[in-house]
Amino acid sequence: MKRKETLVSAPPQTCPTGAMVIGAEPVIGTGEEVRSADPRTGAAIGPAYPAASVEQVERACALAAQAFPVFRATTAERRAEFLECIADLLDERREALVERAHLETALPRPRLTGEVGRTSGQLRLFAAELRAGTWQGARIDPARPGGAPLPRPDIRQRRIPLGPVAVFGASNFPLAFSTAGGDTASALAAGCPVVVKAHPAHLGTAELAARAIADAAAETGMPEGVFSQLVGSGTEIGARLVSDPRIRAVGFTGSRGGGLAIAAAAAARPVPIPVYAEMSSINPVLLLPAALGSRGAELGDAFAGSLTLGAGQFCTNPGLVLAVDGPGLDAFTRAAADAVATNAGATMLTTGIADHYATAGDTLTARDGVDELARGSRPGDAAGGCARLLTVAGARFVADPKLQAEVFGATSLLVRCADTTELTAAVCALEGQLTATVHADEADYPLAAKLLPLLEERAGRILFDGWPTGVEVGHAMVHGGPFPATTDPRSTSVGTLAIERFLRPVAYQDVPAGLLPAEVRDDNPVGVWRRLDGEPGRDALAADSAD
Amino acid sequence: MKRKETLVSAPPQTCPTGAMVIGAEPVIGTGEEVRSADPRTGAAIGPAYPAASVEQVERACALAAQAFPVFRATTAERRAEFLECIADLLDERREALVERAHLETALPRPRLTGEVGRTSGQLRLFAAELRAGTWQGARIDPARPGGAPLPRPDIRQRRIPLGPVAVFGASNFPLAFSTAGGDTASALAAGCPVVVKAHPAHLGTAELAARAIADAAAETGMPEGVFSQLVGSGTEIGARLVSDPRIRAVGFTGSRGGGLAIAAAAAARPVPIPVYAEMSSINPVLLLPAALGSRGAELGDAFAGSLTLGAGQFCTNPGLVLAVDGPGLDAFTRAAADAVATNAGATMLTTGIADHYATAGDTLTARDGVDELARGSRPGDAAGGCARLLTVAGARFVADPKLQAEVFGATSLLVRCADTTELTAAVCALEGQLTATVHADEADYPLAAKLLPLLEERAGRILFDGWPTGVEVGHAMVHGGPFPATTDPRSTSVGTLAIERFLRPVAYQDVPAGLLPAEVRDDNPVGVWRRLDGEPGRDALAADSAD
């Protein structure tokens, strides 16, 4: 009984014990055991995580529903303190998180150290956003007792949280897009309790992160049930969570198949709920002629660096390059192919991902007209993967939608277009994307100006002269985009706008002053931004507007 | 051939001709003929409207897709002028619109005159909103070249329109929620071309409104295809529209069955799209004990007035009253029952609606424990309907979800609760609603404060000491709410917030200054509100932030 020994012999906040979190407590599941594996060897890692039973899923949802009215009534300031406390605990426990995540994901320690900082920084950004007082979306249309043709009542608006949110974390960011990642941070900021399904590839990391959240909830006096984390094998626990009537929204980062299954389950409920699934994107990179001509080789090198970063396991990995044929593209291709051919490869996140990566790359290579330009080395690890650069002619790309299938990993398809007309046609053929990148010299700007509206319609973020890997966490970021990049392009899963996914507006008509929520009271006691008859400001209402 | 005679003999802008609008042109359908009917007699009204063929639906969608890039590139000012021109033409043609709508809907002329004003006022409000410069959601996070741990790129965000929108108007507001209604106004404001499916109950009114939009589009130089209106018999044209890949969002007002069918069709597309369906709501009215005690009879009278307004055919009709038993409720009940019993009844919108109304009322009355307290007269018209007041005990209401079925028309169910605990249980049992109304004296405020959060979770608008019929068009209004009131509670179909339904955010990273959209340029040439590093304002960026 190794699990029980672990539970006794080490402080739970830095050493995984095999426990979930339900309400305020660490709880051992009573279902089938699940274990993460070392991607280098494929060997299972202890402790075992018994999966949640049906009753345990029920209990997590019941506690979340029970916590909701209490949690959503907390002030923005108190929720900010909760988020900051989580951030502090994650930073304090950085070393343990990094070590465990390194064991479970084979991601390098410096990258994981940075990811802890990104995760705590993200929580602090949402704390700041809570205090900034814009997310409430407050609006006041004061009464016009003598209005024509009819007197106008007093109408005020604010946003309230949707209710408990189910979060499915990603394999590729065991911290920043997982248990304590952006979906959890934005849902908690909005005032929604969260029930996470721990990612099976990094159960220990998930447990340590969940303990930090539970400890912070206790320390800042948040209600029991504000956060739970469940373990499940296969898709059953997830399906139960999405179908539970107490769950009111879902955040998901993962595969297209997984996202679509969740969206279908959510739509089939008696009361459908919104699903924010960030799924698949091949992140086209456009190399415009002058840029290619002036720095083709340099771009080829830099592209290979972005392609192979983190074993290519970024949602924003550049899986597609669109460029016009010519000497500049030849230089790009030589440099990129050389870099890929000499790439040492990397250990991928799981053996399952590595197997799928190899198969998906072979499938893409086997399509009509596709050639492999270069292939790097594959490490001997269980989950080893090699970089691959493929190519196809523009006309084939436009004709074959299957060439847009995402290959999750360091494989990219270079599309050689005959001219800018074919390049434009290739852009028009694109599915929805998280990002679209343009490399352009000034001489390319007239062409870029024509392409920009086409890219806007197909991507959530457009970037110039950089690489899509690397998603800044800020106010202006959009990490989202048209289907199939996400199931809902009206928001983002990174950045402060993400909080809006979990809110909805409510109007208050002629509600007595003493019963109004603070955000829309005449005196604006919480100092939020409001639209008064449409005009933004944060002043109190003049006394003659008071009722 | 009456239709052709009409087409030749009268100016099309004031006399229905049987035409649809496809692109800029009046076009006669080539399908089966559809006619509206006089609800007083049930007799068909000319002219006949041949339905759109498959090719005509295709052509409307193709023109909308073609218009989209041109239309969305127009400035907010130009779109505002377009909306104002539509408003002016509707006002100019008010008399013809009112006469035709009166013939087709039997709604009284004064009400329809007011509705023209509401429709043109709504268009002008969106014109003002376009100029206010907040809807763009602009955000700028300037670059931090020396940022730690990494330099931060320059990231800017704005919202862009989703693409062509399909609009399905409502039967009960032939102007304000139909061809030129709130869905069309907000979609056009956002920069989305619109394809309307004309409501079969008021085809002539729809044609006149569509002509006003088409004429305004021509007058203000909008691209062909920015607006089309199709006629269809049955559900086929609607299903084709929702399934067309060029349609990117749907606005719908109507029945739960209709809304769910459209939502299912939209979710089944290869690329799913958002559906904003405003469907069914019974708009609970809570009568708290002190208010009942002090003014029970007065409330009963006023309630009956709201219930029977417009033959009860408002989305916000008070179909449910929740109150605690006692002498105050007795007084309320007597007054309400008297008013209902002596009500003369009214002609409903269509014979189909009247038939359905009678059946649905009978079904509700037949539920276990339900008694009919009063029934008014039914006019001899083909579409005549009578007011009905039913009652049931609180415990039965909580136990029987079928008692929450919407009866579209002047039927309401009074739920007599034994005490405030049962009243609270009844509130907890409620499905999602457009509105929830509370009548409360000051002595009721402690109870109201407890009920308010429960109502917030179940309704889009909460109003005190008034009646839900009457939806103010302004900035703070929410006409929406949790399922089944709508398919998407995150927005509203009335008020300026409605524009957000048709927008999505896009981020621009390190995009060269000359290629940036105006809203996010350093100098803020269009003077929009922006969040600069999170802080709202409308200043230009300081020169040292410029790239």
Short mmCIF file of C-alpha atoms in Angstrom, two decimals, chain A residues 68-69 72 129 132 134-135 139-141 150-153 155-162 248 256 260 267 270-272 274-276 445-446 448-449 452-467 470 472-478 481-483 487-492 495-497 500-501 503-512 515-517 529 531-538, chain B residues 68-69 72 129 132 134-135 139-141 150-153 155-162 248 256 260 267 270-272 274-276 445-446 448-449 452-467 470 472-478 481-483 487-492 495-497 500-501 503-512 515-517 529 531-538:
data_model
loop_
_atom_site.label_atom_id
_atom_site.label_comp_id
_atom_site.label_asym_id
_atom_site.label_seq_id
_atom_site.Cartn_x
_atom_site.Cartn_y
_atom_site.Cartn_z
CA PHE A 68 -21.99 29.13 -5.88
CA PRO A 69 -24.37 31.58 -4.14
CA ARG A 72 -20.55 34.80 -6.24
CA GLU A 129 -8.70 42.72 -13.53
CA ALA A 132 -10.07 47.33 -12.38
CA THR A 134 -14.69 46.93 -16.01
CA TRP A 135 -15.63 43.24 -16.20
CA ARG A 139 -24.71 50.26 -17.34
CA ILE A 140 -27.27 52.71 -15.97
CA ASP A 141 -30.13 54.29 -17.91
CA LEU A 150 -43.89 57.07 -22.28
CA PRO A 151 -42.05 57.68 -19.00
CA ARG A 152 -38.86 55.64 -18.94
CA PRO A 153 -38.23 53.40 -15.95
CA ILE A 155 -32.84 50.39 -15.78
CA ARG A 156 -29.43 49.18 -14.67
CA GLN A 157 -27.31 46.32 -15.89
CA ARG A 158 -24.44 44.27 -14.56
CA ARG A 159 -22.95 40.86 -15.33
CA ILE A 160 -23.27 37.90 -13.02
CA PRO A 161 -21.44 34.54 -13.13
CA LEU A 162 -23.01 31.58 -14.95
CA ARG A 248 -23.21 25.66 -16.29
CA ARG A 256 -10.66 18.31 -31.96
CA LEU A 260 -16.42 18.05 -30.34
CA ALA A 267 -25.79 20.55 -26.63
CA PRO A 270 -32.04 19.24 -21.38
CA VAL A 271 -30.58 22.67 -20.63
CA PRO A 272 -27.66 23.24 -23.04
CA PRO A 274 -21.75 26.98 -23.43
CA VAL A 275 -18.57 25.07 -24.22
CA TYR A 276 -15.31 26.89 -24.73
CA TYR A 445 2.71 45.99 -47.33
CA PRO A 446 0.29 46.55 -50.22
CA ALA A 448 -0.28 42.42 -46.75
CA ALA A 449 -3.06 45.02 -46.65
CA LEU A 452 -5.14 41.15 -43.70
CA PRO A 453 -8.98 41.15 -43.92
CA LEU A 454 -8.90 37.55 -45.17
CA LEU A 455 -6.74 36.57 -42.21
CA GLU A 456 -9.00 38.46 -39.77
CA GLU A 457 -11.90 36.32 -40.93
CA ARG A 458 -9.93 33.14 -40.35
CA ALA A 459 -7.83 33.69 -37.21
CA GLY A 460 -8.04 34.99 -33.66
CA ARG A 461 -4.58 36.59 -33.68
CA ILE A 462 -2.58 38.05 -36.52
CA LEU A 463 1.10 38.64 -36.00
CA PHE A 464 3.79 40.20 -38.12
CA ASP A 465 7.45 39.29 -38.31
CA GLY A 466 7.45 36.97 -35.34
CA TRP A 467 6.43 33.40 -34.61
CA GLY A 470 4.44 32.27 -27.35
CA GLU A 472 1.40 36.76 -24.13
CA VAL A 473 -0.96 36.94 -21.14
CA GLY A 474 -2.44 40.42 -21.11
CA HIS A 475 -5.52 42.50 -21.82
CA ALA A 476 -5.33 42.54 -25.60
CA MET A 477 -4.45 38.88 -26.25
CA VAL A 478 -6.88 36.68 -28.18
CA GLY A 481 -10.56 31.88 -33.32
CA PRO A 482 -13.10 30.51 -35.77
CA PHE A 483 -13.99 26.81 -35.82
CA THR A 487 -16.06 25.95 -30.63
CA ASP A 488 -16.78 29.60 -29.82
CA PRO A 489 -14.81 32.35 -31.54
CA ARG A 490 -16.53 35.09 -29.54
CA SER A 491 -13.92 34.98 -26.79
CA THR A 492 -10.43 33.92 -25.81
CA GLY A 495 -5.97 37.15 -21.33
CA THR A 496 -8.40 39.15 -19.27
CA LEU A 497 -11.18 39.03 -21.86
CA GLU A 500 -16.43 37.25 -20.09
CA ARG A 501 -16.96 33.63 -21.08
CA LEU A 503 -20.67 35.93 -17.23
CA ARG A 504 -24.10 36.97 -18.43
CA PRO A 505 -25.93 40.30 -18.18
CA VAL A 506 -28.89 40.94 -15.88
CA ALA A 507 -31.05 44.09 -15.96
CA TYR A 508 -32.61 45.70 -12.89
CA GLN A 509 -35.69 47.82 -13.52
CA ASP A 510 -36.91 50.17 -10.80
CA VAL A 511 -35.19 48.02 -8.16
CA PRO A 512 -35.22 49.89 -4.81
CA LEU A 515 -31.63 46.20 -2.93
CA LEU A 516 -29.40 47.10 -5.88
CA PRO A 517 -26.06 45.35 -6.36
CA TRP A 529 -16.60 51.76 -14.82
CA ARG A 531 -22.01 53.45 -19.04
CA LEU A 532 -24.39 56.16 -17.85
CA ASP A 533 -26.94 56.69 -20.63
CA GLY A 534 -24.28 55.17 -22.82
CA GLU A 535 -21.35 57.36 -21.77
CA PRO A 536 -18.47 55.55 -19.98
CA GLY A 537 -17.25 56.88 -16.64
CA ARG A 538 -16.86 55.97 -13.00
CA PHE B 68 -19.56 41.25 -46.35
CA PRO B 69 -15.95 42.38 -46.93
CA ARG B 72 -17.60 45.50 -42.81
CA GLU B 129 -24.02 53.38 -30.45
CA ALA B 132 -20.14 56.18 -29.24
CA THR B 134 -17.29 51.41 -27.25
CA TRP B 135 -18.62 48.43 -29.20
CA ARG B 139 -7.54 47.23 -26.22
CA ILE B 140 -3.88 48.06 -26.52
CA ASP B 141 -1.02 46.45 -24.59
CA LEU B 150 10.87 38.21 -21.96
CA PRO B 151 10.31 41.35 -24.04
CA ARG B 152 6.59 41.86 -24.60
CA PRO B 153 5.37 42.37 -28.15
CA ILE B 155 -0.64 43.56 -28.92
CA ARG B 156 -3.89 45.28 -29.86
CA GLN B 157 -7.41 43.99 -29.96
CA ARG B 158 -10.66 45.00 -31.62
CA ARG B 159 -13.90 43.26 -32.51
CA ILE B 160 -14.88 42.38 -36.05
CA PRO B 161 -18.26 41.21 -37.37
CA LEU B 162 -18.98 37.48 -37.70
CA ARG B 248 -22.38 32.89 -39.73
CA ARG B 256 -39.46 26.98 -28.28
CA LEU B 260 -34.66 24.43 -30.81
CA ALA B 267 -25.03 22.75 -34.26
CA PRO B 270 -19.77 21.15 -40.45
CA VAL B 271 -18.89 24.55 -39.00
CA PRO B 272 -21.36 25.29 -36.16
CA PRO B 274 -24.10 30.79 -32.82
CA VAL B 275 -27.88 30.94 -32.60
CA TYR B 276 -29.61 33.69 -30.63
CA TYR B 445 -37.48 44.15 1.42
CA PRO B 446 -35.73 41.62 3.71
CA ALA B 448 -36.99 40.48 -1.46
CA ALA B 449 -33.26 40.62 -0.68
CA LEU B 452 -33.22 38.54 -5.54
CA PRO B 453 -30.17 36.27 -6.04
CA LEU B 454 -32.48 33.36 -6.88
CA LEU B 455 -34.23 35.50 -9.47
CA GLU B 456 -30.93 36.73 -10.91
CA GLU B 457 -29.98 33.12 -11.60
CA ARG B 458 -33.25 32.50 -13.40
CA ALA B 459 -34.07 35.67 -15.33
CA GLY B 460 -32.54 38.25 -17.64
CA ARG B 461 -34.44 41.22 -16.18
CA ILE B 462 -35.75 41.79 -12.67
CA LEU B 463 -38.28 44.52 -12.13
CA PHE B 464 -39.96 45.91 -9.08
CA ASP B 465 -43.45 47.29 -8.72
CA GLY B 466 -44.24 47.34 -12.40
CA TRP B 467 -45.28 44.88 -15.09
CA GLY B 470 -43.02 46.84 -22.09
CA GLU B 472 -37.45 49.70 -22.95
CA VAL B 473 -34.90 50.04 -25.76
CA GLY B 474 -31.74 51.47 -24.22
CA HIS B 475 -28.22 50.69 -23.12
CA ALA B 476 -29.03 48.83 -19.90
CA MET B 477 -31.91 46.65 -21.12
CA VAL B 478 -31.55 42.86 -21.11
CA GLY B 481 -32.20 35.04 -20.00
CA PRO B 482 -31.35 31.43 -19.15
CA PHE B 483 -32.71 28.53 -21.21
CA THR B 487 -30.59 29.55 -26.36
CA ASP B 488 -27.80 31.90 -25.23
CA PRO B 489 -28.16 33.88 -22.01
CA ARG B 490 -24.88 35.71 -22.55
CA SER B 491 -26.55 38.53 -24.42
CA THR B 492 -29.80 40.34 -25.18
CA GLY B 495 -30.79 47.28 -26.39
CA THR B 496 -27.31 48.26 -27.50
CA LEU B 497 -25.60 45.26 -25.92
CA GLU B 500 -22.03 42.11 -29.27
CA ARG B 501 -23.84 38.98 -30.45
CA LEU B 503 -18.85 40.38 -33.11
CA ARG B 504 -15.71 38.50 -32.17
CA PRO B 505 -12.33 39.73 -30.96
CA VAL B 506 -9.16 39.69 -33.06
CA ALA B 507 -5.67 40.44 -31.73
CA TYR B 508 -2.95 42.20 -33.74
CA GLN B 509 0.60 41.49 -32.65
CA ASP B 510 3.40 43.74 -33.90
CA VAL B 511 1.30 44.71 -36.90
CA PRO B 512 2.97 47.66 -38.70
CA LEU B 515 -1.66 48.31 -41.57
CA LEU B 516 -3.49 48.58 -38.24
CA PRO B 517 -7.27 49.10 -38.17
CA TRP B 529 -12.81 54.06 -26.05
CA ARG B 531 -8.25 49.89 -22.65
CA LEU B 532 -4.60 50.91 -22.62
CA ASP B 533 -2.73 48.36 -20.51
CA GLY B 534 -6.14 47.71 -18.98
CA GLU B 535 -7.08 51.33 -18.20
CA PRO B 536 -10.10 52.72 -20.11
CA GLY B 537 -9.75 56.00 -21.97
CA ARG B 538 -9.90 57.56 -25.40
#
